Short mmCIF file of C-alpha atoms in Angstrom, two decimals:
data_model
loop_
_atom_site.label_atom_id
_atom_site.label_comp_id
_atom_site.label_asym_id
_atom_site.label_seq_id
_atom_site.Cartn_x
_atom_site.Cartn_y
_atom_site.Cartn_z
CA MET R 1 74.27 126.33 54.43
CA ASN R 2 74.53 129.00 51.80
CA ALA R 3 77.16 129.01 49.04
CA ILE R 4 79.57 131.40 50.82
CA ASN R 5 79.49 129.41 54.06
CA ALA R 6 80.06 126.21 52.08
CA ILE R 7 83.22 127.65 50.49
CA VAL R 8 84.54 128.80 53.87
CA HIS R 9 83.79 125.35 55.34
CA LEU R 10 85.70 123.61 52.54
CA ALA R 11 88.69 125.95 52.93
CA ASN R 12 88.85 125.38 56.69
CA ASN R 13 88.62 121.62 56.31
CA ALA R 14 91.02 121.23 53.37
CA ASP R 15 93.55 118.42 53.41
CA PRO R 16 96.39 119.70 55.67
CA ALA R 17 98.89 117.50 53.82
CA ARG R 18 98.29 119.31 50.57
CA ARG R 19 101.16 121.66 49.74
CA ARG R 20 100.34 125.24 48.96
CA LYS R 21 102.40 126.95 46.29
CA LEU R 22 104.46 129.69 47.87
CA TYR R 23 105.79 132.64 45.93
CA ARG R 24 109.01 134.10 47.21
CA GLN R 25 109.42 137.83 47.55
CA ARG R 26 111.47 139.24 44.68
CA SER R 27 113.21 142.57 44.74
CA ASN R 28 114.08 144.60 41.65
CA PRO R 29 117.87 144.61 41.10
CA PHE R 30 117.58 147.77 39.01
CA ASP R 31 116.67 149.61 42.21
CA LEU R 32 120.26 149.18 43.42
CA ARG R 33 122.66 152.10 43.21
CA ASP R 34 124.71 152.12 40.02
CA LEU R 35 128.07 151.04 41.47
CA ASN R 36 126.52 148.40 43.71
CA PHE R 37 124.58 147.07 40.72
CA GLU R 38 127.72 146.86 38.61
CA ILE R 39 129.72 145.03 41.27
CA LYS R 40 126.95 142.49 41.76
CA TYR R 41 125.95 142.07 38.10
CA ARG R 42 129.28 142.75 36.32
CA PHE R 43 127.85 145.38 33.95
CA ASN R 44 126.25 148.77 34.22
CA LYS R 45 122.49 149.00 33.88
CA ASP R 46 122.54 150.18 30.25
CA THR R 47 124.64 147.18 29.19
CA VAL R 48 122.38 144.75 31.03
CA ARG R 49 119.32 146.25 29.34
CA THR R 50 121.07 145.77 25.98
CA ILE R 51 121.71 142.11 26.82
CA ILE R 52 118.11 141.64 27.89
CA ASP R 53 116.86 143.15 24.64
CA LEU R 54 119.18 140.81 22.72
CA VAL R 55 117.72 137.57 24.10
CA GLU R 56 114.31 138.60 25.38
CA ASP R 57 112.42 136.80 22.62
CA ASP R 58 114.30 133.57 23.40
CA LEU R 59 113.39 133.69 27.09
CA VAL R 60 109.65 134.20 26.87
CA GLN R 61 107.37 133.20 29.70
CA SER R 62 104.61 130.64 29.33
CA ALA R 63 101.37 131.51 27.54
CA ARG R 64 99.64 131.82 30.90
CA GLY R 65 102.18 134.37 32.12
CA GLY R 66 103.93 131.95 34.47
CA GLY R 67 107.64 131.41 34.90
CA THR R 68 110.43 133.90 35.38
CA CYS R 69 110.53 137.10 33.35
CA PRO R 70 113.42 137.48 30.82
CA GLU R 71 114.92 140.40 32.78
CA LEU R 72 115.29 138.34 35.93
CA GLN R 73 116.58 135.32 34.01
CA VAL R 74 119.43 137.36 32.52
CA LEU R 75 120.31 138.98 35.84
CA VAL R 76 120.34 135.67 37.70
CA ALA R 77 122.59 134.02 35.09
CA ILE R 78 125.03 136.93 34.98
CA ARG R 79 125.25 137.01 38.77
CA CYS R 80 126.00 133.27 38.93
CA TRP R 81 128.69 133.53 36.25
CA GLY R 82 130.18 136.80 37.43
CA ARG R 83 130.32 136.38 41.19
CA ARG R 84 130.78 132.61 41.23
CA GLU R 85 127.84 132.33 43.58
CA VAL R 86 126.33 128.98 44.52
CA GLN R 87 123.10 128.57 42.57
CA ASP R 88 121.17 127.99 45.78
CA ASP R 89 122.38 131.31 47.19
CA ALA R 90 121.62 133.14 43.95
CA GLY R 91 118.15 131.61 44.02
CA ASP R 92 117.52 132.80 47.59
CA LEU R 93 118.57 136.31 46.61
CA HIS R 94 116.14 136.40 43.69
CA GLY R 95 113.27 134.38 45.11
CA LEU R 96 113.96 131.26 43.03
CA SER R 97 114.75 127.63 43.76
CA GLN R 98 118.15 126.12 42.94
CA PRO R 99 116.78 123.86 40.15
CA THR R 100 115.11 126.88 38.59
CA VAL R 101 118.38 128.84 38.70
CA SER R 102 120.19 125.92 37.06
CA ARG R 103 117.68 125.76 34.22
CA ILE R 104 117.77 129.54 33.81
CA CYS R 105 121.58 129.63 33.51
CA ALA R 106 121.54 126.94 30.83
CA ARG R 107 118.70 128.63 28.94
CA VAL R 108 120.34 132.08 29.00
CA ALA R 109 123.74 130.66 28.02
CA HIS R 110 122.37 128.94 24.93
CA ALA R 111 120.29 132.00 23.99
CA ILE R 112 123.35 134.28 24.11
CA ALA R 113 125.68 131.74 22.47
CA ASN R 114 123.29 131.52 19.53
CA LYS R 115 124.02 135.21 18.84
CA ALA R 116 127.80 134.64 18.66
CA ASN R 117 128.10 135.16 14.90
CA SER R 118 126.91 138.74 15.32
CA PHE R 119 129.49 139.63 17.97
CA ILE R 120 132.49 137.33 17.48
CA LYS R 121 133.91 137.78 13.99
CA MET R 122 137.18 138.45 12.21
CA PRO R 123 137.59 141.62 10.15
CA ILE R 124 136.45 141.05 6.58
CA THR R 125 137.03 144.26 4.66
CA ILE R 126 140.45 145.70 3.94
CA GLY R 127 139.49 148.84 5.86
CA GLU R 128 138.60 146.85 8.98
CA GLN R 129 141.87 144.92 8.81
CA GLU R 130 143.90 148.08 8.37
CA ARG R 131 142.25 149.73 11.38
CA ILE R 132 143.01 146.74 13.59
CA SER R 133 146.57 146.53 12.28
CA ALA R 134 147.13 150.23 13.02
CA LYS R 135 146.04 149.76 16.65
CA PHE R 136 148.39 146.81 17.08
CA ARG R 137 151.24 148.79 15.53
CA ALA R 138 150.66 151.63 17.97
CA ILE R 139 151.59 149.31 20.85
CA LYS R 140 155.21 148.58 19.91
CA ASN R 141 155.52 149.40 16.20
CA PHE R 142 154.89 145.80 15.10
CA PRO R 143 153.31 146.07 11.62
CA GLY R 144 150.84 143.85 9.83
CA VAL R 145 149.16 142.21 12.84
CA ILE R 146 145.39 141.67 12.75
CA GLY R 147 145.09 139.31 15.70
CA ALA R 148 146.85 137.87 18.76
CA ILE R 149 146.23 134.17 19.40
CA ASP R 150 146.57 132.02 22.49
CA CYS R 151 144.81 129.32 24.48
CA THR R 152 143.58 129.35 28.06
CA HIS R 153 142.35 126.52 30.27
CA ILE R 154 138.85 126.76 31.73
CA LYS R 155 138.34 124.42 34.67
CA ILE R 156 135.35 122.07 34.45
CA LYS R 157 133.73 119.46 36.67
CA LYS R 158 135.21 115.98 36.73
CA THR R 159 133.83 114.07 33.79
CA GLY R 160 133.15 110.37 33.51
CA GLY R 161 133.43 107.87 30.71
CA ASP R 162 136.30 106.41 28.72
CA MET R 163 137.51 109.83 27.53
CA ALA R 164 137.63 111.47 30.97
CA GLN R 165 141.42 111.24 31.28
CA TYR R 166 141.88 113.39 28.17
CA TYR R 167 140.24 116.34 29.91
CA ILE R 168 143.06 116.44 32.50
CA ASN R 169 145.57 119.11 31.49
CA ARG R 170 149.29 119.24 32.26
CA LYS R 171 148.54 121.02 35.56
CA GLY R 172 146.46 118.08 36.72
CA TYR R 173 142.88 119.35 36.66
CA TYR R 174 139.94 118.83 34.30
CA SER R 175 139.59 121.61 31.75
CA LEU R 176 138.66 122.75 28.28
CA ASN R 177 141.53 124.29 26.32
CA VAL R 178 139.94 127.36 24.73
CA GLN R 179 141.59 129.10 21.77
CA VAL R 180 141.01 132.84 21.34
CA VAL R 181 142.03 135.42 18.77
CA CYS R 182 141.63 139.02 19.95
CA ASP R 183 142.29 142.50 18.60
CA ALA R 184 144.20 145.39 20.19
CA ASP R 185 141.06 146.51 22.03
CA LEU R 186 140.92 143.07 23.74
CA LYS R 187 137.83 142.13 21.74
CA ILE R 188 137.42 138.43 20.97
CA MET R 189 137.31 137.91 17.20
CA ASP R 190 137.47 134.12 17.09
CA ILE R 191 136.99 131.42 19.73
CA VAL R 192 137.17 127.61 19.81
CA ALA R 193 135.78 126.04 22.99
CA ARG R 194 135.48 122.33 22.30
CA TRP R 195 138.92 120.80 22.88
CA ARG R 196 139.88 118.67 25.88
CA GLY R 197 142.38 120.04 28.38
CA SER R 198 145.18 117.68 27.35
CA THR R 199 145.16 118.93 23.74
CA HIS R 200 148.18 120.99 22.71
CA ASP R 201 147.64 124.58 21.58
CA SER R 202 149.23 123.94 18.19
CA ARG R 203 146.91 121.05 17.39
CA ILE R 204 143.86 123.17 18.17
CA PHE R 205 145.13 125.80 15.76
CA MET R 206 146.14 123.37 13.03
CA GLU R 207 142.61 121.91 12.97
CA SER R 208 140.78 125.20 13.39
CA ASN R 209 138.65 127.09 10.92
CA ILE R 210 140.72 130.26 11.44
CA LYS R 211 143.85 128.51 10.09
CA GLN R 212 141.97 127.41 6.99
CA ARG R 213 140.75 130.96 6.43
CA PHE R 214 144.34 132.24 6.51
CA GLU R 215 145.36 129.42 4.16
CA ASP R 216 142.61 130.61 1.82
CA ARG R 217 144.08 134.13 2.00
CA GLN R 218 140.96 135.75 3.36
CA PHE R 219 143.14 138.17 5.37
CA ARG R 220 145.99 140.45 4.40
CA GLY R 221 147.58 140.64 7.84
CA ARG R 222 148.95 137.97 10.17
CA LEU R 223 148.53 136.53 13.65
CA ILE R 224 151.09 136.52 16.43
CA GLY R 225 151.36 133.71 18.94
CA ASP R 226 153.79 132.23 21.44
CA SER R 227 156.27 129.45 20.77
CA GLY R 228 153.63 126.80 21.34
CA TYR R 229 152.49 127.53 17.78
CA PRO R 230 154.30 126.70 14.53
CA LEU R 231 155.97 129.49 12.61
CA LEU R 232 153.95 130.09 9.45
CA PRO R 233 153.87 132.87 6.84
CA TYR R 234 150.69 134.18 8.47
CA LEU R 235 151.56 133.32 12.11
CA PHE R 236 154.70 134.84 13.62
CA THR R 237 156.18 133.36 16.79
CA PRO R 238 159.13 134.50 18.96
CA ILE R 239 162.73 133.59 18.17
CA LEU R 240 163.75 131.31 21.02
CA ARG R 241 167.50 131.91 20.67
CA PRO R 242 168.00 135.38 19.18
CA SER R 243 171.53 136.00 17.92
CA ARG R 244 171.28 139.57 16.59
CA PRO R 245 170.11 142.90 18.04
CA GLU R 246 167.39 142.99 15.39
CA GLU R 247 166.05 139.66 16.61
CA GLU R 248 166.09 140.93 20.21
CA ALA R 249 164.13 143.99 19.12
CA TYR R 250 161.68 141.77 17.25
CA ASN R 251 161.15 139.60 20.34
CA ASN R 252 160.54 142.63 22.57
CA ALA R 253 157.98 144.07 20.15
CA HIS R 254 156.40 140.65 19.71
CA ILE R 255 155.98 140.10 23.47
CA SER R 256 154.41 143.51 24.08
CA THR R 257 152.06 143.18 21.12
CA ARG R 258 151.03 139.59 21.84
CA ASN R 259 150.38 140.56 25.45
CA THR R 260 147.00 141.89 24.31
CA VAL R 261 145.60 138.35 24.32
CA GLU R 262 146.90 137.79 27.87
CA ARG R 263 145.21 141.01 28.95
CA CYS R 264 142.04 139.88 27.16
CA PHE R 265 142.03 136.70 29.26
CA GLY R 266 142.64 138.74 32.40
CA VAL R 267 139.75 141.15 31.82
CA TRP R 268 137.44 138.36 30.64
CA LYS R 269 138.09 136.14 33.65
CA GLN R 270 137.96 139.03 36.09
CA ARG R 271 134.49 139.99 34.95
CA PHE R 272 133.31 136.36 35.05
CA GLN R 273 134.80 134.62 38.05
CA CYS R 274 133.52 131.21 36.95
CA LEU R 275 136.18 131.26 34.23
CA LEU R 276 138.82 131.63 36.94
CA HIS R 277 137.53 129.10 39.43
CA GLY R 278 135.64 126.59 37.32
CA LEU R 279 132.30 125.92 35.66
CA PRO R 280 129.93 123.95 37.94
CA VAL R 281 127.78 122.77 35.03
CA SER R 282 127.65 119.87 32.59
CA LEU R 283 130.24 119.69 29.83
CA GLN R 284 127.79 120.59 27.06
CA ASN R 285 126.35 123.52 28.98
CA GLY R 286 129.89 124.58 29.92
CA LYS R 287 130.83 125.02 26.26
CA ALA R 288 127.74 127.18 25.72
CA VAL R 289 128.57 129.27 28.79
CA ILE R 290 132.11 129.95 27.51
CA ILE R 291 130.81 131.16 24.14
CA ALA R 292 128.10 133.22 25.84
CA LEU R 293 130.64 134.90 28.11
CA ALA R 294 132.80 135.75 25.09
CA VAL R 295 129.75 137.45 23.54
CA LEU R 296 129.08 139.37 26.77
CA HIS R 297 132.75 140.39 26.97
CA ASN R 298 132.53 141.90 23.48
CA ILE R 299 129.25 143.65 24.28
CA ALA R 300 130.92 145.28 27.29
CA ILE R 301 133.72 146.57 25.04
CA ASP R 302 131.24 147.83 22.44
CA MET R 303 129.31 149.63 25.20
CA ASN R 304 132.54 151.00 26.72
CA ASP R 305 131.47 149.34 29.97
CA THR R 306 134.79 149.35 31.85
CA LEU R 307 133.89 150.86 35.22
CA LEU R 308 133.98 147.45 36.88
CA GLU R 309 137.70 147.11 36.15
CA GLN R 310 138.41 150.12 38.36
CA HIS R 311 136.76 148.55 41.42
CA MET R 312 137.83 144.92 41.26
CA GLU R 313 141.13 143.21 41.95
CA GLN R 314 142.76 142.53 38.63
CA VAL R 315 144.02 139.16 37.39
CA PRO R 316 147.81 139.57 37.18
CA VAL R 317 149.21 139.47 33.66
CA THR R 318 152.96 139.35 33.15
CA PRO R 319 154.38 139.64 29.64
CA GLN R 320 156.71 136.76 29.00
CA LEU R 321 158.35 134.79 26.26
CA SER R 322 156.79 131.34 26.24
CA THR R 323 159.23 128.47 26.56
CA GLU R 324 156.64 125.81 25.79
CA ASN R 325 157.86 123.67 22.94
CA SER R 326 155.66 123.01 19.98
CA VAL R 327 154.53 119.50 19.16
CA HIS R 328 156.59 117.56 16.67
CA ASP R 329 156.87 119.72 13.57
CA ASN R 330 155.78 117.51 10.70
CA ARG R 331 155.34 120.32 8.22
CA PRO R 332 157.18 119.90 4.92
CA SER R 333 160.74 121.21 5.19
CA LEU R 334 160.07 123.55 2.27
CA LEU R 335 157.28 125.28 4.22
CA ARG R 336 159.50 125.57 7.31
CA ARG R 337 162.30 127.16 5.31
CA ARG R 338 159.87 129.48 3.53
CA SER R 339 158.35 130.59 6.84
CA GLN R 340 161.79 131.23 8.35
CA LEU R 341 162.86 133.23 5.30
CA ILE R 342 159.69 135.36 5.42
CA LEU R 343 160.29 136.05 9.13
CA GLN R 344 163.95 137.01 8.64
CA ASN R 345 163.07 139.35 5.76
CA PHE R 346 160.38 140.91 7.99
CA ILE R 347 162.90 141.42 10.82
CA ASN R 348 165.51 142.92 8.50
CA GLN R 349 162.96 145.32 7.05
CA HIS R 350 161.29 146.52 10.26
CA PHE R 351 163.79 146.01 13.10
#
């Protein structure tokens, strides 16, 4: 038997129980029409290529060329986050197994979240702060605002352990209470995504880095937030029982201006349906996903990628005056009086 016949004989008589590695057929998502691509992958093709370029070096294949290419990893992760698809279904669509999709989503989330400092940042220079303040003032003539602050609950999987009960929010489901500061363009400038769902908004703020930065007078403007936050010289809240026309006018301007953060949540969650319906991942990976999606939200704004909003059902956002009471106010009475005096002088001067 010559060498060729020997090879054929061995192949024909190979162990039938031995599994052969099968490679699934993979299509190229970039071959889709532009609108269809954007509906399925939440961004236009130029934005997705920008995202791929951003994290490509962090998603390299093995030295032998195996694994999934960075382009496909980013597309798979975005599709899972954006369309709330089951990982098994997303894997079938892209020729991948469910465990592979799970690992890809975690890997891409951490790669993007590691870039957060370049895309999520408060204005530093006086010029930047003045430009943001001017855009806020154009909404309802509310001067001096450089950020709108609020918290939103992101549903997570049921967690175990002794601390599990603290992740249950006042609506009865497990969540992370995520604090966001945004500008008038709905861009996220600061985000905190580590607090349990039962934590009050005011506590998150009082222990946040952004509060300390305002205390250190790094900013010339102020934040606006709902009545769940304490009134501070650099954080204006609504007047719950207005007694003068000027206070009514202040409240109306405050509601319309602060509504930017509600709209930010609406656009953010509409683009990424997992933020609306829940994150089917571990708690640690969930925190990375939230930060990564904030980065992607800002990239979309920078790229003026808004076509998706015209073709998808929008998350309803209704401006309203929050009636949620703040936690027990244990600030020194002198600070409370000073904050109230600053607010009244502001109202008398501008309204």
